[in-house]
Coordinates of C-alpha atoms and ligand atoms in Angstrom, one line a residue:
Chain A
X17 CA 0.0 0.0 0.0
X18 CA 1.3 3.5 -0.9
X19 CA 2.4 5.5 2.1
X20 CA 1.2 9.2 2.2
X21 CA 2.8 11.6 4.6
X22 CA 1.7 15.2 5.2
X23 CA 4.6 17.6 5.4
X24 CA 4.1 21.3 6.2
X25 CA 6.4 24.0 4.9
X26 CA 6.9 26.6 7.6
X27 CA 8.6 29.9 7.8
X28 CA 8.2 33.6 7.4
X29 CA 7.0 35.2 4.2
X30 CA 9.2 35.2 1.1
X31 CA 11.8 32.8 2.6
X32 CA 11.3 30.4 -0.4
X33 CA 8.7 27.8 0.8
X34 CA 6.9 27.8 -2.5
X35 CA 10.1 27.9 -4.5
X36 CA 11.6 24.9 -2.6
X37 CA 8.4 22.9 -3.4
X38 CA 8.5 24.0 -7.0
X39 CA 12.2 23.1 -7.3
X40 CA 11.6 19.7 -5.7
X41 CA 8.3 18.8 -7.4
X42 CA 8.7 20.4 -10.9
X43 CA 12.4 21.1 -11.0
X44 CA 11.6 24.7 -11.8
X45 CA 12.3 28.2 -10.4
X46 CA 10.7 31.6 -10.8
X47 CA 12.4 34.9 -9.7
X48 CA 9.1 36.6 -9.3
X49 CA 7.6 36.8 -5.8
X50 CA 4.0 35.8 -5.6
X51 CA 3.0 35.4 -2.0
X52 CA 1.1 32.2 -1.3
X53 CA -2.3 32.9 0.1
X54 CA -3.8 30.1 2.3
X55 CA -2.6 26.6 1.5
X56 CA -1.6 24.8 -1.7
X57 CA -0.9 21.1 -1.6
X58 CA 1.5 19.3 -4.0
X59 CA 2.3 15.6 -4.2
X60 CA 5.7 14.2 -4.7
X61 CA 6.2 10.4 -5.0
X62 CA 9.5 9.2 -3.8
X63 CA 11.2 5.8 -3.5
X64 CA 13.4 5.6 -0.4
X65 CA 15.5 2.5 0.0
X66 CA 13.0 0.6 -2.1
X67 CA 9.9 1.9 -0.3
X68 CA 7.4 4.1 -2.2
X69 CA 6.4 7.2 -0.2
X70 CA 4.3 10.1 -1.4
X71 CA 4.9 13.4 0.3
X72 CA 1.9 15.6 0.5
X73 CA 3.7 19.0 0.7
X74 CA 1.6 21.7 2.3
X75 CA 2.8 25.0 1.2
X76 CA 1.3 27.5 3.7
X77 CA 1.4 31.3 3.6
X78 CA 4.0 32.8 5.8
X79 CA 2.5 33.1 9.3
X80 CA 2.2 36.9 9.1
X81 CA -1.6 37.6 8.9
X82 CA -2.5 33.9 9.2
X83 CA -1.5 33.1 12.8
X84 CA -5.0 32.1 13.8
X85 CA -5.5 29.6 10.9
X86 CA -2.3 27.7 11.5
X87 CA -3.6 25.0 13.8
X88 CA -6.1 23.7 11.2
X89 CA -3.3 23.6 8.6
X90 CA -0.9 21.8 10.9
X91 CA -3.3 19.0 11.9
X92 CA -2.2 15.6 10.8
X93 CA 1.3 16.7 9.8
X94 CA 3.9 13.9 10.0
X95 CA 6.8 16.2 9.4
X96 CA 7.9 19.8 8.8
X97 CA 10.3 21.7 6.7
X98 CA 11.4 24.8 8.5
X99 CA 12.6 27.5 6.1
X100 CA 14.7 30.5 6.8
X101 CA 16.2 33.1 4.4
X102 CA 19.9 33.5 4.9
X103 CA 19.8 37.0 3.6
X104 CA 17.2 38.0 6.3
X105 CA 18.4 36.9 9.7
X106 CA 15.1 37.8 11.2
X107 CA 13.4 34.9 9.4
X108 CA 15.3 32.5 11.5
X109 CA 13.8 34.0 14.7
X110 CA 10.4 33.1 13.3
X111 CA 11.4 29.4 13.0
X112 CA 11.5 29.1 16.8
X113 CA 7.8 30.2 17.0
X114 CA 6.9 27.9 14.1
X115 CA 8.3 24.9 15.9
X116 CA 6.3 26.0 19.0
X117 CA 3.0 25.9 17.0
X118 CA 4.0 22.7 15.3
X119 CA 4.7 20.8 18.5
X120 CA 1.5 22.2 20.0
X121 CA -0.5 20.9 17.1
X122 CA 1.0 17.5 16.4
X123 CA 3.8 16.9 18.9
X124 CA 7.5 16.3 18.2
X125 CA 7.3 15.2 14.6
X126 CA 10.5 14.8 12.4
X127 CA 11.6 18.1 10.9
X128 CA 14.5 19.6 9.0
X129 CA 15.6 23.2 8.6
X130 CA 16.5 24.8 5.3
X131 CA 18.9 27.8 5.3
X132 CA 17.6 28.9 1.9
X133 CA 18.9 31.2 -0.8
X134 CA 22.4 29.9 -0.3
X135 CA 23.2 31.2 -3.8
X136 CA 23.1 34.7 -2.3
X137 CA 25.5 36.5 0.1
X138 CA 24.5 35.4 3.6
X139 CA 23.7 37.9 6.3
X140 CA 23.7 35.3 9.1
X141 CA 26.5 33.3 10.7
X142 CA 26.6 29.5 10.0
X143 CA 27.3 29.1 13.7
X144 CA 24.0 30.6 14.6
X145 CA 22.2 28.2 12.3
X146 CA 24.0 25.2 13.6
X147 CA 23.2 26.2 17.1
X148 CA 19.5 26.8 16.3
X149 CA 19.1 23.5 14.4
X150 CA 20.6 21.6 17.3
X151 CA 18.3 23.3 19.7
X152 CA 15.3 22.6 17.5
X153 CA 16.3 19.0 17.0
X154 CA 16.4 19.4 13.3
X155 CA 19.1 18.5 10.8
X156 CA 19.8 21.6 8.6
X157 CA 20.7 22.0 5.0
X158 CA 22.0 25.0 3.0
X159 CA 19.6 25.1 0.1
X160 CA 19.0 27.1 -3.0
X161 CA 15.7 26.8 -4.7
X162 CA 17.3 28.8 -7.5
X163 CA 20.2 26.4 -8.3
X164 CA 18.7 23.3 -6.7
X165 CA 21.6 22.9 -4.3
X166 CA 20.8 20.8 -1.3
X167 CA 17.1 20.6 -2.1
X168 CA 16.8 16.9 -3.0
X169 CA 19.0 16.0 -0.1
X170 CA 16.9 18.0 2.4
X171 CA 13.6 16.5 1.3
X172 CA 15.0 13.0 1.1
X173 CA 16.4 13.2 4.5
X174 CA 13.0 14.2 5.9
X175 CA 11.4 11.4 3.9
X176 CA 13.8 8.9 5.4
X177 CA 13.0 10.1 8.9
X178 CA 9.3 9.8 8.2
X179 CA 9.7 6.2 7.1
X180 CA 11.9 5.4 10.1
X181 CA 9.2 6.6 12.5
Chain B
X29 CA -19.4 12.7 -14.6
X30 CA -22.3 11.6 -12.5
X31 CA -23.9 14.2 -10.3
X32 CA -27.0 12.1 -9.8
X33 CA -27.9 11.4 -6.2
X34 CA -26.8 8.0 -5.2
X35 CA -26.4 6.0 -2.0
X36 CA -28.8 6.7 0.8
X37 CA -30.6 9.4 -1.2
X38 CA -30.0 12.5 1.0
X39 CA -31.4 14.2 -2.1
X40 CA -29.3 16.2 -4.4
X41 CA -32.4 17.0 -6.3
X42 CA -32.3 19.5 -9.1
X43 CA -33.1 22.5 -6.8
X44 CA -30.4 21.7 -4.3
X45 CA -27.8 21.1 -7.0
X46 CA -28.8 24.4 -8.6
X47 CA -28.5 26.2 -5.3
X48 CA -25.1 24.7 -4.7
X49 CA -23.9 25.7 -8.1
X50 CA -25.2 29.2 -7.9
X51 CA -23.9 29.9 -4.5
X52 CA -20.5 28.3 -5.3
X53 CA -21.0 25.6 -2.8
X54 CA -19.9 22.1 -3.5
X55 CA -21.0 19.2 -1.4
X56 CA -19.8 15.5 -1.4
X57 CA -21.1 12.6 0.6
X58 CA -18.5 9.9 1.4
X59 CA -18.2 6.9 3.6
X60 CA -15.6 6.4 6.3
X61 CA -13.0 5.5 3.7
X62 CA -13.6 8.8 1.9
X63 CA -15.1 7.1 -1.1
X64 CA -17.6 9.3 -2.9
X65 CA -21.2 8.3 -2.6
X66 CA -22.8 11.4 -4.1
X67 CA -21.6 14.8 -5.2
X68 CA -23.2 18.0 -6.2
X69 CA -22.7 21.7 -6.9
X70 CA -19.8 23.7 -7.9
X71 CA -18.7 21.6 -10.9
X72 CA -15.5 23.6 -11.3
X73 CA -14.4 22.2 -7.8
X74 CA -15.1 18.6 -8.3
X75 CA -13.8 18.3 -11.8
X76 CA -14.3 14.8 -13.2
X77 CA -15.0 13.2 -9.8
X78 CA -17.9 10.8 -9.7
X79 CA -19.5 8.4 -7.3
X80 CA -17.2 5.5 -6.4
X81 CA -14.0 7.6 -6.7
X82 CA -11.9 8.4 -3.7
X83 CA -12.6 11.9 -2.6
X84 CA -8.9 12.5 -2.0
X85 CA -8.5 12.6 -5.8
X86 CA -10.2 16.0 -5.8
X87 CA -9.1 17.0 -2.3
X88 CA -5.6 15.9 -1.6
X89 CA -5.8 18.1 1.4
X90 CA -7.7 15.2 3.0
X91 CA -4.7 12.9 2.9
X92 CA -3.2 13.0 6.4
X93 CA -6.3 14.6 7.8
X94 CA -8.0 11.3 8.5
X95 CA -7.6 11.5 12.2
X96 CA -8.7 15.1 12.4
X97 CA -11.8 14.1 10.4
X98 CA -12.5 11.1 12.6
X99 CA -12.4 13.5 15.6
X100 CA -14.6 16.0 13.9
X101 CA -17.2 13.4 13.0
X102 CA -17.0 11.8 16.4
X103 CA -18.4 15.1 17.7
X104 CA -15.1 16.8 18.4
X105 CA -14.0 20.1 16.9
X106 CA -15.3 20.5 13.3
X107 CA -12.6 20.1 10.7
X108 CA -12.3 23.3 8.8
X109 CA -9.6 24.3 6.3
X110 CA -9.8 27.9 5.2
X111 CA -8.3 29.3 2.0
X112 CA -7.6 26.2 0.0
X113 CA -5.7 27.7 -2.9
X114 CA -6.4 26.2 -6.4
X115 CA -5.5 27.3 -9.9
X116 CA -8.7 27.5 -11.8
X117 CA -9.2 26.1 -15.3
X118 CA -8.4 29.4 -16.8
X119 CA -5.2 29.8 -14.8
X120 CA -6.6 32.3 -12.2
X121 CA -6.5 31.5 -8.5
X122 CA -9.6 30.3 -6.7
X123 CA -10.1 29.9 -3.0
X124 CA -12.3 27.5 -1.1
X125 CA -13.1 26.7 2.4
X126 CA -13.6 23.1 3.3
X127 CA -15.6 21.9 6.3
X128 CA -16.5 18.4 7.4
X129 CA -19.7 17.4 9.2
X130 CA -21.4 14.1 9.7
X131 CA -24.9 13.4 8.4
X132 CA -27.3 13.9 11.4
X133 CA -29.3 10.7 10.8
X134 CA -26.4 8.6 9.6
X135 CA -23.0 9.2 11.3
X136 CA -21.2 6.9 8.9
X137 CA -21.9 9.4 6.1
X138 CA -19.6 12.3 6.0
X139 CA -20.6 15.5 4.3
X140 CA -17.8 17.7 2.9
X141 CA -18.7 21.2 2.1
X142 CA -16.6 23.3 -0.1
X143 CA -17.5 27.0 -0.2
X144 CA -16.1 29.2 -3.0
X145 CA -14.5 32.2 -1.3
X146 CA -12.5 33.3 -4.3
X147 CA -13.7 37.0 -4.1
X148 CA -12.5 37.5 -0.5
X149 CA -9.5 35.3 -1.1
X150 CA -8.2 37.4 -4.0
X151 CA -8.6 40.6 -1.9
X152 CA -6.8 39.1 1.0
X153 CA -4.2 37.8 -1.3
X154 CA -3.5 41.3 -2.8
X155 CA -3.3 42.8 0.7
X156 CA -0.9 40.1 1.7
X157 CA 1.3 40.6 -1.3
X158 CA 1.5 44.4 -0.7
X159 CA 2.2 44.0 3.0
X160 CA 4.9 41.5 2.4
X161 CA 6.6 43.5 -0.4
X162 CA 6.6 46.5 1.8
X163 CA 8.2 44.5 4.6
X164 CA 10.8 43.2 2.3
X165 CA 11.7 46.7 1.1
X166 CA 11.9 47.8 4.7
X167 CA 14.2 44.9 5.7
X168 CA 16.4 45.6 2.7
X169 CA 16.7 49.3 3.7
X170 CA 17.5 48.4 7.3
X171 CA 20.3 46.1 6.1
X172 CA 21.7 48.7 3.8
X173 CA 21.6 51.2 6.7
X174 CA 23.4 48.8 8.9
X175 CA 26.1 48.4 6.2
X176 CA 26.4 52.1 6.0
X177 CA 26.8 52.5 9.7
X178 CA 29.6 49.9 9.7
X179 CA 31.3 51.8 6.9
X180 CA 31.0 55.1 8.7
X181 CA 32.5 53.6 11.9
X182 CA 35.4 52.2 9.9
X183 CA 35.9 55.3 7.8
X184 CA 35.6 57.5 10.9
X185 CA 38.4 55.6 12.6
X186 CA 40.6 55.6 9.5
X187 CA 40.2 59.3 9.1
X188 CA 40.7 60.3 12.7
X189 CA 43.8 58.4 13.6
X190 CA 46.1 59.9 10.9
X191 CA 44.7 63.3 11.7
X192 CA 45.6 62.9 15.3
X193 CA 49.2 61.8 14.2
X194 CA 49.4 64.8 11.9
X195 CA 48.4 67.2 14.8
X196 CA 51.1 65.6 16.9
X197 CA 53.8 66.0 14.3
X198 CA 52.8 69.6 13.7
X199 CA 53.0 70.2 17.5
X200 CA 56.6 68.9 17.4
X201 CA 57.5 71.1 14.5
X202 CA 55.9 74.1 16.1
X203 CA 58.3 73.6 19.1
X204 CA 61.3 74.1 16.8
X205 CA 59.9 76.6 14.3
X206 CA 58.3 80.0 14.7
X207 CA 56.8 80.1 11.2
X208 CA 53.2 81.2 11.4
X209 CA 52.4 78.6 8.7
X210 CA 53.0 75.8 11.2
X211 CA 50.4 77.3 13.6
X212 CA 48.0 77.8 10.8
X213 CA 48.4 74.2 9.6
X214 CA 47.9 73.0 13.2
X215 CA 44.7 74.8 13.6
X216 CA 43.5 73.5 10.2
X217 CA 44.3 70.0 11.3
X218 CA 42.3 70.6 14.5
X219 CA 39.4 72.0 12.5
X220 CA 39.5 69.0 10.1
X221 CA 39.4 66.6 13.0
X222 CA 36.4 68.5 14.5
X223 CA 34.6 68.4 11.1
X224 CA 35.1 64.6 10.9
X225 CA 33.7 64.3 14.4
X226 CA 30.6 66.4 13.6
X227 CA 30.1 64.7 10.2
X228 CA 30.1 61.3 11.9
X229 CA 27.8 62.4 14.6
X230 CA 25.4 63.7 12.0
X231 CA 25.6 60.5 10.0
X232 CA 24.9 58.4 13.1
X233 CA 21.7 60.3 13.9
X234 CA 18.8 57.9 13.8
X235 CA 20.8 54.7 13.7
X236 CA 19.7 53.8 17.1
X237 CA 16.1 53.3 18.2
X238 CA 14.2 56.4 19.4
X239 CA 12.5 56.2 22.8
X240 CA 9.7 58.6 23.0
X241 CA 9.0 59.9 26.5
X242 CA 8.1 63.1 28.1
X243 CA 11.0 65.5 27.9
X244 CA 11.0 68.9 29.7
X245 CA 11.9 71.8 27.4
X246 CA 12.9 73.8 30.4
X247 CA 15.5 71.2 31.4
X248 CA 16.8 70.9 27.8
X249 CA 17.1 74.7 27.5
X250 CA 18.9 75.1 30.9
X251 CA 21.2 72.3 29.9
X252 CA 22.1 74.0 26.6
X253 CA 22.7 77.3 28.4
X254 CA 25.0 75.6 30.8
X255 CA 26.9 73.9 28.0
X256 CA 27.3 77.2 26.1
X257 CA 28.2 79.3 29.2
X258 CA 31.6 80.1 27.8
X259 CA 30.4 81.5 24.5
X260 CA 27.6 83.3 26.2
X261 CA 30.0 85.1 28.5
X262 CA 32.5 85.8 25.7
X263 CA 29.8 87.4 23.6
X264 CA 28.1 89.1 26.5
X265 CA 24.9 87.4 25.2
X266 CA 21.6 87.7 26.9
X267 CA 19.5 84.5 26.9
X268 CA 15.9 85.0 27.8
X269 CA 14.3 81.9 29.3
X270 CA 10.7 82.0 30.5
X271 CA 10.1 80.7 34.1
X272 CA 8.8 77.4 32.6
X273 CA 8.5 75.7 29.3
X274 CA 6.2 72.8 28.6
X275 CA 7.0 69.1 28.2
X276 CA 7.0 67.4 24.8
X277 CA 7.1 63.8 23.7
X278 CA 10.4 62.9 22.2
X279 CA 13.9 61.5 22.8
X280 CA 15.8 63.3 25.6
X281 CA 19.1 63.3 23.7
X282 CA 17.6 64.5 20.5
X283 CA 15.6 67.3 22.1
X284 CA 18.8 68.3 23.9
X285 CA 20.6 68.5 20.5
X286 CA 17.9 70.6 19.0
X287 CA 17.9 73.2 21.7
X288 CA 21.7 73.3 21.9
X289 CA 22.2 73.7 18.2
X290 CA 19.6 76.4 17.9
X291 CA 21.2 78.4 20.7
X292 CA 24.7 77.7 19.4
X293 CA 23.6 78.8 16.0
X294 CA 22.1 82.1 17.2
X295 CA 25.3 82.9 19.1
X296 CA 27.7 82.0 16.3
X297 CA 25.9 83.8 13.6
X298 CA 25.2 87.0 15.5
X299 CA 27.2 89.9 13.9
X300 CA 30.1 91.1 15.9
X301 CA 28.7 94.6 16.2
X302 CA 26.0 93.7 18.8
X303 CA 25.6 91.5 21.8
X304 CA 23.4 88.5 21.0
X305 CA 19.9 88.3 22.4
X306 CA 18.2 84.9 22.2
X307 CA 14.7 84.4 23.4
X308 CA 13.0 81.1 24.0
X309 CA 9.3 80.6 24.3
X310 CA 6.6 78.0 23.6
X311 CA 3.2 78.1 21.9
X312 CA 0.5 75.4 21.9
X313 CA -0.4 73.8 18.6
X314 CA -3.0 71.1 17.9
X315 CA -1.6 68.0 19.4
X316 CA 1.8 69.6 19.5
X317 CA 3.9 72.2 21.2
X318 CA 6.0 74.8 19.3
X319 CA 9.3 75.8 20.8
X320 CA 10.3 79.2 19.5
X321 CA 13.9 80.4 19.4
X322 CA 14.3 84.1 18.3
X323 CA 17.4 86.2 18.0
X324 CA 18.6 89.6 17.0
X325 CA 21.0 88.5 14.3
X326 CA 20.9 89.1 10.6
X327 CA 18.0 86.8 10.0
X328 CA 17.6 84.3 7.2
X329 CA 16.7 85.7 3.8
X330 CA 13.5 84.2 2.4
X331 CA 15.2 82.5 -0.5
X332 CA 17.5 80.6 1.9
X333 CA 15.0 79.3 4.3
X334 CA 14.7 75.8 2.8
X335 CA 18.4 75.4 2.0
X336 CA 19.5 76.4 5.5
X337 CA 18.5 73.0 6.9
X338 CA 20.7 71.1 4.5
X339 CA 24.1 69.8 5.6
X340 CA 27.2 71.9 4.9
X341 CA 25.2 75.0 4.1
X342 CA 26.4 78.1 5.8
X343 CA 25.1 81.6 5.1
X344 CA 27.6 84.4 5.2
X345 CA 31.1 83.8 6.5
X346 CA 30.6 82.8 10.1
X347 CA 33.8 82.0 11.8
X348 CA 33.4 78.6 13.5
X349 CA 30.4 77.0 11.8
X350 CA 30.6 73.4 10.5
X351 CA 27.5 73.6 8.5
X352 CA 25.8 70.7 10.4
X353 CA 24.0 72.6 13.1
X354 CA 20.6 73.2 11.5
X355 CA 20.8 70.0 9.5
X356 CA 21.2 68.2 12.8
X357 CA 18.2 70.2 14.2
X358 CA 16.0 69.1 11.3
X359 CA 17.1 65.5 11.4
X360 CA 16.5 65.2 15.1
X361 CA 13.1 66.9 14.9
X362 CA 12.0 64.7 12.0
X363 CA 13.1 61.6 13.8
X364 CA 10.7 62.5 16.6
X365 CA 7.9 63.2 14.2
X366 CA 8.0 66.9 14.4
X367 CA 9.0 69.7 12.0
X368 CA 11.1 72.9 12.0
X369 CA 10.6 76.1 10.1
X370 CA 12.3 79.5 10.1
X371 CA 10.8 82.9 9.6
X372 CA 11.7 86.5 10.8
X373 CA 11.4 87.5 14.4
X374 CA 9.1 90.5 14.7
X375 CA 10.2 91.1 18.2
X376 CA 14.0 90.9 17.9
X377 CA 14.6 91.5 14.2
X378 CA 16.6 88.3 13.6
X379 CA 15.6 84.8 12.8
X380 CA 12.7 83.0 14.4
X381 CA 13.0 79.2 14.5
X382 CA 9.8 77.2 15.3
X383 CA 10.2 73.6 16.3
X384 CA 6.9 71.6 16.5
X385 CA 7.0 68.5 18.6
X386 CA 4.3 66.0 19.6
X387 CA 3.0 66.3 23.2
Ligands
LIG15 N1 18.2 33.9 -5.1 C1 17.3 33.1 -4.6 N2 16.0 33.5 -4.5 C2 15.1 32.7 -4.0 C3 15.4 31.4 -3.5 N3 14.2 30.9 -3.1 C4 13.2 31.8 -3.3 N4 13.7 32.9 -3.9 C5 13.0 34.1 -4.2 O1 12.5 34.6 -3.0 C6 11.1 35.1 -3.2 C7 10.2 34.5 -2.3 O2 10.0 33.1 -2.6 P1 8.7 32.3 -2.3 O3 9.0 30.9 -2.7 O4 7.6 32.9 -3.0 O5 8.6 32.5 -0.8 P2 7.5 31.9 0.2 O6 8.2 31.5 1.5 O7 6.6 30.9 -0.5 O8 6.6 33.2 0.5 P3 5.1 33.3 1.1 O9 4.3 32.5 0.2 O10 4.8 34.8 1.0 O11 5.1 32.9 2.5 C8 10.9 34.9 -4.7 O12 11.2 36.1 -5.4 C9 11.8 33.8 -5.1 O13 12.2 33.9 -6.5 C10 16.7 31.0 -3.6 O14 17.1 29.9 -3.2 N5 17.6 31.9 -4.1
LIG16 MG1 4.7 30.8 -0.9

């Protein structure tokens, strides 16, 4: 039987949640910023160590303006991808709050952290990211939705963690 | 596509179907395994779905939501998903709100309502986009500002230390030479160092957060008079302070700089043929207080009254001005949400500066 897992993309607005999903699912990228309103679900079938797994990727609007709606979007999530924008250090602060809502909604599910836009000059120290990822119990990846760097690896790592659970 | 009522016949009759369609409501009946029993309304939502298909084909949002739905139909919190975002057949975005109930007379039958909220969704979406873009611009500006501050600090240091060395060398030379050029060079070096200091102070204005709190104009004025005591004595100036001045809302340091610079300015630019007179007073304005500083100097010609607040602008040939005094005043006042204007003093014949600050 096919295994479906719901994975939520979390993070502040414009960090690249939609772009990461688009890169992973369609292998495409768009420079234009079109903020996601509400939630958009994409499927991505994977085979991990011989097991078929379909990720249901929930691309949710950045929390700004949608705080109250989050619990209903998070329900039933098996895992989360926490996204921060390395050119905007503030967006990593948001991730702590995101993990708070996640744990409150579905408990301590597997999660990874993407330090996204690695193709651009960073405005945050790697040390700070390493420390935060450890504190949030998440493996972290430097990703670029633009070039695709690190994207497959990040999603696959979460997929593997979801199967192991 | 079958939209005929099937299963237990809850009745998607023509009228109901019509209502659903017209009001943009789609409704599906499913069993516990989310297999469609009947479907009606809002054709654009359900697409090619028909009875017997898994509902999750049309609503992948339901995958993973099984437990939440179980809870909802077992009488727990209703399962509601707002703002489902879909690309419509013509490429435009459509928005739906999904909610799950259980049929009142048959709890094994789940009813999934999908309400078309595209109108509201598009509005919210536009607002969202604008707010986010604005935020991004603000973040980018803040970052650029931070870069600039770093640059200034580095440049300031790099400018000041050779100047200090130069001053020192000139001092040594002065000890061995009595050429007037050496003294002149020394005083130029001192002046340059001061200018660098003033320039950096000006550039740093506003780089730290402003804390608005009640600030006493009397205290600020007294403080400025104390700091300028030497110039006041030297020029035989008369500073007229009223017994009390009101309190404004602002930043103590910035208010202090405003009053100090206005007084300093009045003293500096007063012609040598008279003893300076500077009068401070206050007038109420709607939601604000105006601090008024008048003097008996030459005044500011009408055509220069805008330019005078720009950095490095000096009128006439005043001896010791750096050209940052009034620019600093304006910058401080604007940082506190106020404004400053200049006109002619009817009482004293010189300039009349009016600083409006929130109260
Ligand atoms: N250079 C670069 N730009 C990226 C990258 N990822 C995303 N972007 C750009 O960043 C902007 C925001 O990306 P989105 O994917 O829309 O961000 P989001 O997190 O989905 O934003 P919301 O939907 O508003 O919450 C877009 O202009 C993207 O083109 C990346 O890895 N590198
Ligand atoms: Mg998005």
